[in-house]
Structure formats: structure tokens, C-alpha cells
PDB file of C-alpha atoms in Angstrom:
ATOM      1  CA  MET Y   1    -101.457-121.441-117.853  1.00 47.00           C
ATOM      2  CA  THR Y   2    -103.580-120.098-114.993  1.00 51.00           C
ATOM      3  CA  ALA Y   3    -107.038-120.576-116.513  1.00 56.00           C
ATOM      4  CA  ASP Y   4    -106.280-124.363-116.145  1.00 59.00           C
ATOM      5  CA  VAL Y   5    -106.195-124.082-112.320  1.00 58.00           C
ATOM      6  CA  PRO Y   6    -109.273-124.570-110.599  1.00 58.00           C
ATOM      7  CA  LEU Y   7    -110.705-121.263-108.839  1.00 57.00           C
ATOM      8  CA  GLU Y   8    -110.790-122.819-105.458  1.00 61.00           C
ATOM      9  CA  GLY Y   9    -107.997-121.629-103.447  1.00 66.00           C
ATOM     10  CA  GLN Y  10    -107.086-118.769-105.597  1.00 83.00           C
ATOM     11  CA  PHE Y  11    -109.643-116.288-104.373  1.00 82.00           C
ATOM     12  CA  GLY Y  12    -108.607-116.271-100.861  1.00 84.00           C
ATOM     13  CA  MET Y  13    -104.839-116.018-101.746  1.00 86.00           C
ATOM     14  CA  ALA Y  14    -105.634-113.402-104.261  1.00 86.00           C
ATOM     15  CA  ILE Y  15    -107.482-111.296-101.428  1.00 88.00           C
ATOM     16  CA  VAL Y  16    -104.555-111.873 -98.808  1.00 88.00           C
ATOM     17  CA  ALA Y  17    -101.783-110.814-101.349  1.00 89.00           C
ATOM     18  CA  SER Y  18    -104.175-107.598-102.334  1.00 90.00           C
ATOM     19  CA  GLY Y  19    -104.381-106.667 -98.874  1.00 89.00           C
ATOM     20  CA  LYS Y  20    -100.757-107.089 -97.846  1.00 92.00           C
ATOM     21  CA  ALA Y  21     -99.601-104.938-101.080  1.00 93.00           C
ATOM     22  CA  LEU Y  22    -102.435-102.439-100.034  1.00 92.00           C
ATOM     23  CA  ARG Y  23    -101.534-102.432 -96.429  1.00 91.00           C
ATOM     24  CA  ARG Y  24     -97.704-102.052 -97.498  1.00 94.00           C
ATOM     25  CA  SER Y  25     -98.791 -98.923 -99.833  1.00 94.00           C
ATOM     26  CA  LEU Y  26    -100.765 -97.371 -96.944  1.00 94.00           C
ATOM     27  CA  SER Y  27     -98.264 -97.823 -94.384  1.00 94.00           C
ATOM     28  CA  ARG Y  28     -95.531 -96.038 -96.679  1.00 94.00           C
ATOM     29  CA  ARG Y  29     -98.202 -93.153 -97.136  1.00 95.00           C
ATOM     30  CA  ALA Y  30     -98.785 -93.076 -93.366  1.00 95.00           C
ATOM     31  CA  ALA Y  31     -95.026 -92.801 -92.622  1.00 96.00           C
ATOM     32  CA  ALA Y  32     -94.756 -89.722 -94.585  1.00 95.00           C
ATOM     33  CA  PHE Y  33     -96.916 -88.158 -91.472  1.00 95.00           C
ATOM     34  CA  GLY Y  34     -94.698 -89.725 -88.974  1.00 94.00           C
ATOM     35  CA  LEU Y  35     -97.256 -92.687 -88.382  1.00 95.00           C
ATOM     36  CA  GLN Y  36     -95.881 -96.138 -87.540  1.00 90.00           C
ATOM     37  CA  ASP Y  37     -97.632 -99.344 -88.811  1.00 85.00           C
ATOM     38  CA  GLY Y  38    -100.809 -99.977 -86.711  1.00 90.00           C
ATOM     39  CA  GLU Y  39    -100.887 -96.291 -85.764  1.00 96.00           C
ATOM     40  CA  TRP Y  40    -102.761 -95.259 -88.946  1.00 95.00           C
ATOM     41  CA  GLY Y  41    -104.965 -97.952 -88.545  1.00 94.00           C
ATOM     42  CA  ILE Y  42    -106.306 -97.023 -85.173  1.00 96.00           C
ATOM     43  CA  ILE Y  43    -106.395 -93.317 -86.306  1.00 97.00           C
ATOM     44  CA  VAL Y  44    -108.821 -94.203 -89.158  1.00 94.00           C
ATOM     45  CA  HIS Y  45    -110.765 -96.371 -86.863  1.00 94.00           C
ATOM     46  CA  LEU Y  46    -111.367 -93.997 -84.220  1.00 96.00           C
ATOM     47  CA  GLN Y  47    -111.911 -91.183 -86.466  1.00 95.00           C
ATOM     48  CA  ARG Y  48    -114.902 -93.117 -87.844  1.00 92.00           C
ATOM     49  CA  LEU Y  49    -116.114 -94.815 -84.573  1.00 91.00           C
ATOM     50  CA  GLY Y  50    -116.094 -91.474 -82.779  1.00 89.00           C
ATOM     51  CA  GLU Y  51    -115.298 -90.363 -79.276  1.00 88.00           C
ATOM     52  CA  GLY Y  52    -114.792 -92.940 -76.472  1.00 93.00           C
ATOM     53  CA  VAL Y  53    -114.052 -96.275 -77.957  1.00 93.00           C
ATOM     54  CA  ASN Y  54    -113.265 -99.218 -75.631  1.00 92.00           C
ATOM     55  CA  GLN Y  55    -110.017-100.299 -75.999  1.00 93.00           C
ATOM     56  CA  LYS Y  56    -110.780-103.964 -76.449  1.00 90.00           C
ATOM     57  CA  GLN Y  57    -113.577-103.252 -78.923  1.00 90.00           C
ATOM     58  CA  LEU Y  58    -111.017-101.261 -80.815  1.00 93.00           C
ATOM     59  CA  ALA Y  59    -108.576-104.106 -80.797  1.00 92.00           C
ATOM     60  CA  ARG Y  60    -111.203-106.410 -82.139  1.00 88.00           C
ATOM     61  CA  ARG Y  61    -112.301-104.130 -85.022  1.00 87.00           C
ATOM     62  CA  ILE Y  62    -108.823-103.594 -86.093  1.00 88.00           C
ATOM     63  CA  GLY Y  63    -108.082-107.046 -85.856  1.00 85.00           C
ATOM     64  CA  ASN Y  64    -105.282-107.134 -83.704  1.00 88.00           C
ATOM     65  CA  ASP Y  65    -104.425-108.373 -79.924  1.00 90.00           C
ATOM     66  CA  ALA Y  66    -105.451-106.282 -77.613  1.00 90.00           C
ATOM     67  CA  ALA Y  67    -101.742-106.184 -75.894  1.00 92.00           C
ATOM     68  CA  SER Y  68    -100.299-104.799 -79.080  1.00 94.00           C
ATOM     69  CA  VAL Y  69    -103.085-102.195 -79.436  1.00 95.00           C
ATOM     70  CA  VAL Y  70    -102.542-101.161 -75.838  1.00 94.00           C
ATOM     71  CA  ARG Y  71     -98.772-100.694 -76.515  1.00 96.00           C
ATOM     72  CA  ILE Y  72     -99.751 -98.565 -79.806  1.00 96.00           C
ATOM     73  CA  LEU Y  73    -101.997 -96.775 -77.825  1.00 97.00           C
ATOM     74  CA  GLY Y  74     -99.291 -96.050 -75.427  1.00 96.00           C
ATOM     75  CA  ASN Y  75     -97.137 -94.406 -78.012  1.00 96.00           C
ATOM     76  CA  MET Y  76     -99.762 -92.407 -79.385  1.00 97.00           C
ATOM     77  CA  GLU Y  77    -100.762 -91.112 -76.119  1.00 97.00           C
ATOM     78  CA  GLN Y  78     -97.135 -89.945 -75.350  1.00 97.00           C
ATOM     79  CA  ALA Y  79     -97.012 -88.249 -78.945  1.00 97.00           C
ATOM     80  CA  GLY Y  80    -100.518 -86.353 -77.940  1.00 97.00           C
ATOM     81  CA  LEU Y  81    -102.556 -88.001 -80.688  1.00 98.00           C
ATOM     82  CA  VAL Y  82    -105.053 -90.057 -78.418  1.00 98.00           C
ATOM     83  CA  ILE Y  83    -106.511 -89.601 -75.020  1.00 97.00           C
ATOM     84  CA  ARG Y  84    -107.348 -92.517 -73.132  1.00 96.00           C
ATOM     85  CA  GLN Y  85    -109.766 -92.411 -69.831  1.00 95.00           C
ATOM     86  CA  PRO Y  86    -111.178 -95.054 -67.343  1.00 94.00           C
ATOM     87  CA  ASP Y  87    -114.491 -96.695 -68.620  1.00 91.00           C
ATOM     88  CA  PRO Y  88    -117.223 -95.790 -66.366  1.00 91.00           C
ATOM     89  CA  THR Y  89    -118.774 -99.002 -67.438  1.00 89.00           C
ATOM     90  CA  ASP Y  90    -116.073-101.331 -66.998  1.00 85.00           C
ATOM     91  CA  GLY Y  91    -113.731-100.817 -64.027  1.00 82.00           C
ATOM     92  CA  ARG Y  92    -110.812-102.212 -65.890  1.00 87.00           C
ATOM     93  CA  GLY Y  93    -111.435-100.975 -69.230  1.00 88.00           C
ATOM     94  CA  ARG Y  94    -110.358 -97.432 -70.738  1.00 93.00           C
ATOM     95  CA  LEU Y  95    -111.978 -95.679 -73.504  1.00 96.00           C
ATOM     96  CA  VAL Y  96    -109.621 -93.982 -76.141  1.00 97.00           C
ATOM     97  CA  SER Y  97    -110.477 -90.910 -78.450  1.00 97.00           C
ATOM     98  CA  LEU Y  98    -108.440 -88.741 -80.624  1.00 97.00           C
ATOM     99  CA  SER Y  99    -106.973 -85.684 -79.109  1.00 97.00           C
ATOM    100  CA  PRO Y 100    -107.507 -82.268 -81.077  1.00 97.00           C
ATOM    101  CA  GLN Y 101    -103.893 -83.229 -82.512  1.00 97.00           C
ATOM    102  CA  GLY Y 102    -104.857 -86.443 -83.405  1.00 97.00           C
ATOM    103  CA  ARG Y 103    -108.186 -85.397 -84.910  1.00 97.00           C
ATOM    104  CA  GLU Y 104    -106.305 -82.684 -87.292  1.00 97.00           C
ATOM    105  CA  LEU Y 105    -103.906 -85.657 -88.423  1.00 97.00           C
ATOM    106  CA  ALA Y 106    -106.858 -87.876 -89.206  1.00 97.00           C
ATOM    107  CA  ALA Y 107    -108.333 -85.318 -91.385  1.00 97.00           C
ATOM    108  CA  VAL Y 108    -105.303 -84.750 -93.310  1.00 97.00           C
ATOM    109  CA  LEU Y 109    -104.348 -88.351 -93.372  1.00 97.00           C
ATOM    110  CA  LEU Y 110    -107.964 -89.685 -94.676  1.00 96.00           C
ATOM    111  CA  ALA Y 111    -107.851 -86.851 -97.203  1.00 97.00           C
ATOM    112  CA  ASP Y 112    -104.700 -88.267 -98.578  1.00 96.00           C
ATOM    113  CA  PHE Y 113    -105.789 -92.151 -98.319  1.00 95.00           C
ATOM    114  CA  ASP Y 114    -108.881 -90.997-100.363  1.00 95.00           C
ATOM    115  CA  ARG Y 115    -106.455 -89.558-103.034  1.00 96.00           C
ATOM    116  CA  TRP Y 116    -104.470 -92.613-102.910  1.00 95.00           C
ATOM    117  CA  GLU Y 117    -107.542 -94.821-103.171  1.00 93.00           C
ATOM    118  CA  ALA Y 118    -109.066 -92.561-105.987  1.00 94.00           C
ATOM    119  CA  ASP Y 119    -105.777 -93.265-107.901  1.00 94.00           C
ATOM    120  CA  VAL Y 120    -105.242 -97.074-106.994  1.00 92.00           C
ATOM    121  CA  PHE Y 121    -108.799 -97.818-108.256  1.00 92.00           C
ATOM    122  CA  ARG Y 122    -108.817 -95.431-111.155  1.00 93.00           C
ATOM    123  CA  ASP Y 123    -109.144 -98.026-113.814  1.00 94.00           C
ATOM    124  CA  VAL Y 124    -111.781 -99.959-112.162  1.00 91.00           C
ATOM    125  CA  PRO Y 125    -115.304 -99.027-113.222  1.00 92.00           C
ATOM    126  CA  ALA Y 126    -117.852 -98.255-110.079  1.00 88.00           C
ATOM    127  CA  ASP Y 127    -120.016-101.094-111.358  1.00 93.00           C
ATOM    128  CA  LEU Y 128    -117.440-103.528-110.572  1.00 93.00           C
ATOM    129  CA  MET Y 129    -116.242-101.763-107.205  1.00 91.00           C
ATOM    130  CA  ARG Y 130    -119.905-101.810-105.997  1.00 91.00           C
ATOM    131  CA  PRO Y 131    -120.277-105.832-106.130  1.00 93.00           C
ATOM    132  CA  MET Y 132    -116.473-106.356-105.083  1.00 90.00           C
ATOM    133  CA  LEU Y 133    -116.961-104.439-101.935  1.00 91.00           C
ATOM    134  CA  ALA Y 134    -120.080-106.147-101.219  1.00 94.00           C
ATOM    135  CA  CYS Y 135    -118.595-109.332-101.675  1.00 91.00           C
ATOM    136  CA  LEU Y 136    -115.512-108.420 -99.288  1.00 90.00           C
ATOM    137  CA  ASN Y 137    -117.762-106.911 -96.402  1.00 89.00           C
ATOM    138  CA  ARG Y 138    -119.986-110.131 -96.473  1.00 92.00           C
ATOM    139  CA  LEU Y 139    -116.914-112.243 -96.589  1.00 88.00           C
ATOM    140  CA  ARG Y 140    -115.341-110.276 -93.505  1.00 82.00           C
ATOM    141  CA  ASP Y 141    -118.837-110.561 -91.795  1.00 85.00           C
ATOM    142  CA  GLN Y 142    -119.020-114.075 -92.440  1.00 88.00           C
ATOM    143  CA  LEU Y 143    -115.424-114.933 -91.096  1.00 83.00           C
ATOM    144  CA  ASP Y 144    -115.968-112.593 -87.918  1.00 75.00           C
ATOM    145  CA  LEU Y 145    -119.161-114.492 -86.912  1.00 79.00           C
ATOM    146  CA  ALA Y 146    -117.895-118.356 -87.787  1.00 74.00           C
ATOM    147  CA  GLU Y 147    -114.554-117.599 -86.755  1.00 62.00           C
ATOM    148  CA  ILE Y 148    -113.384-120.238 -89.191  1.00 53.00           C
TER     149      ILE Y 148
END
């Protein structure tokens, strides 16, 4: 029956549905480490971006509004997972880094996420994964630039 339905409109909805399912699954895994939804994404991004990331840039990178990210970072700072310092180049800005405790958690969390990803995609051949990842990255970049 789905073969009769035109492809237009299905691709975007399939990506959204898959993204939501992936996020739910990762959130459940992160909860086992004591992380709330939103916190694990910040940890992953800070681990990949390195030290001293501007809060506004972090919010943009995550795709979340700045106010939500500031609130989540406040909770994470109280838990000892991140350190925030004034941004010397922006009087109102703050730079965020993982604390030593946050870096330890990030290493364990990312190793767990790597195992999860290998399990989730075990039946998808690598020759299909590469173009799919390239397509998703291109789509994300195009949407970020166009703000459609």
C-alpha cells in the first residue's frame, strides 16, 4: 500500500519519527547515568567541541533555545558536571567546559552510546551508512543555512 504513496512528504516525516525514536532511546540510556533529557546532549557536544564553549553557540549547536540551555547548565553546574566562566571576549557571555567529573562521565557515556549505536545499526551495511550520514549532514547544513 505504501508503494502507491508518492515519496514527497514521507522522507521528512520518516526522519522526524526516526529522530524522536533515537532520542527517546538515548534518553533512556542516559537516565541510567543519572542524566536528564537535555543534559546528555550538552555533555556530548562539550566533549566533542572541547574547552570554553560560548553558551549561545552551544545552544545553537544543540538546536535549543538559549534560556533552556542556561537553565540546564545551571543544574549541571550544581551537580558538578560543568564549569561556567565569564567570556573575556563578550562581557555578557559565559564559557562552558566539562568539569573533571563531567569529563569522566562523558567518557563512560560516549562509550555506552557507541555500543548502543553499533547494536542499533548492526544490520545496516556500511556502504549504506556512509551515504545516509552524508545525506543527513547535508540536509542539516542546508536547513541551518536556509532557516526554512
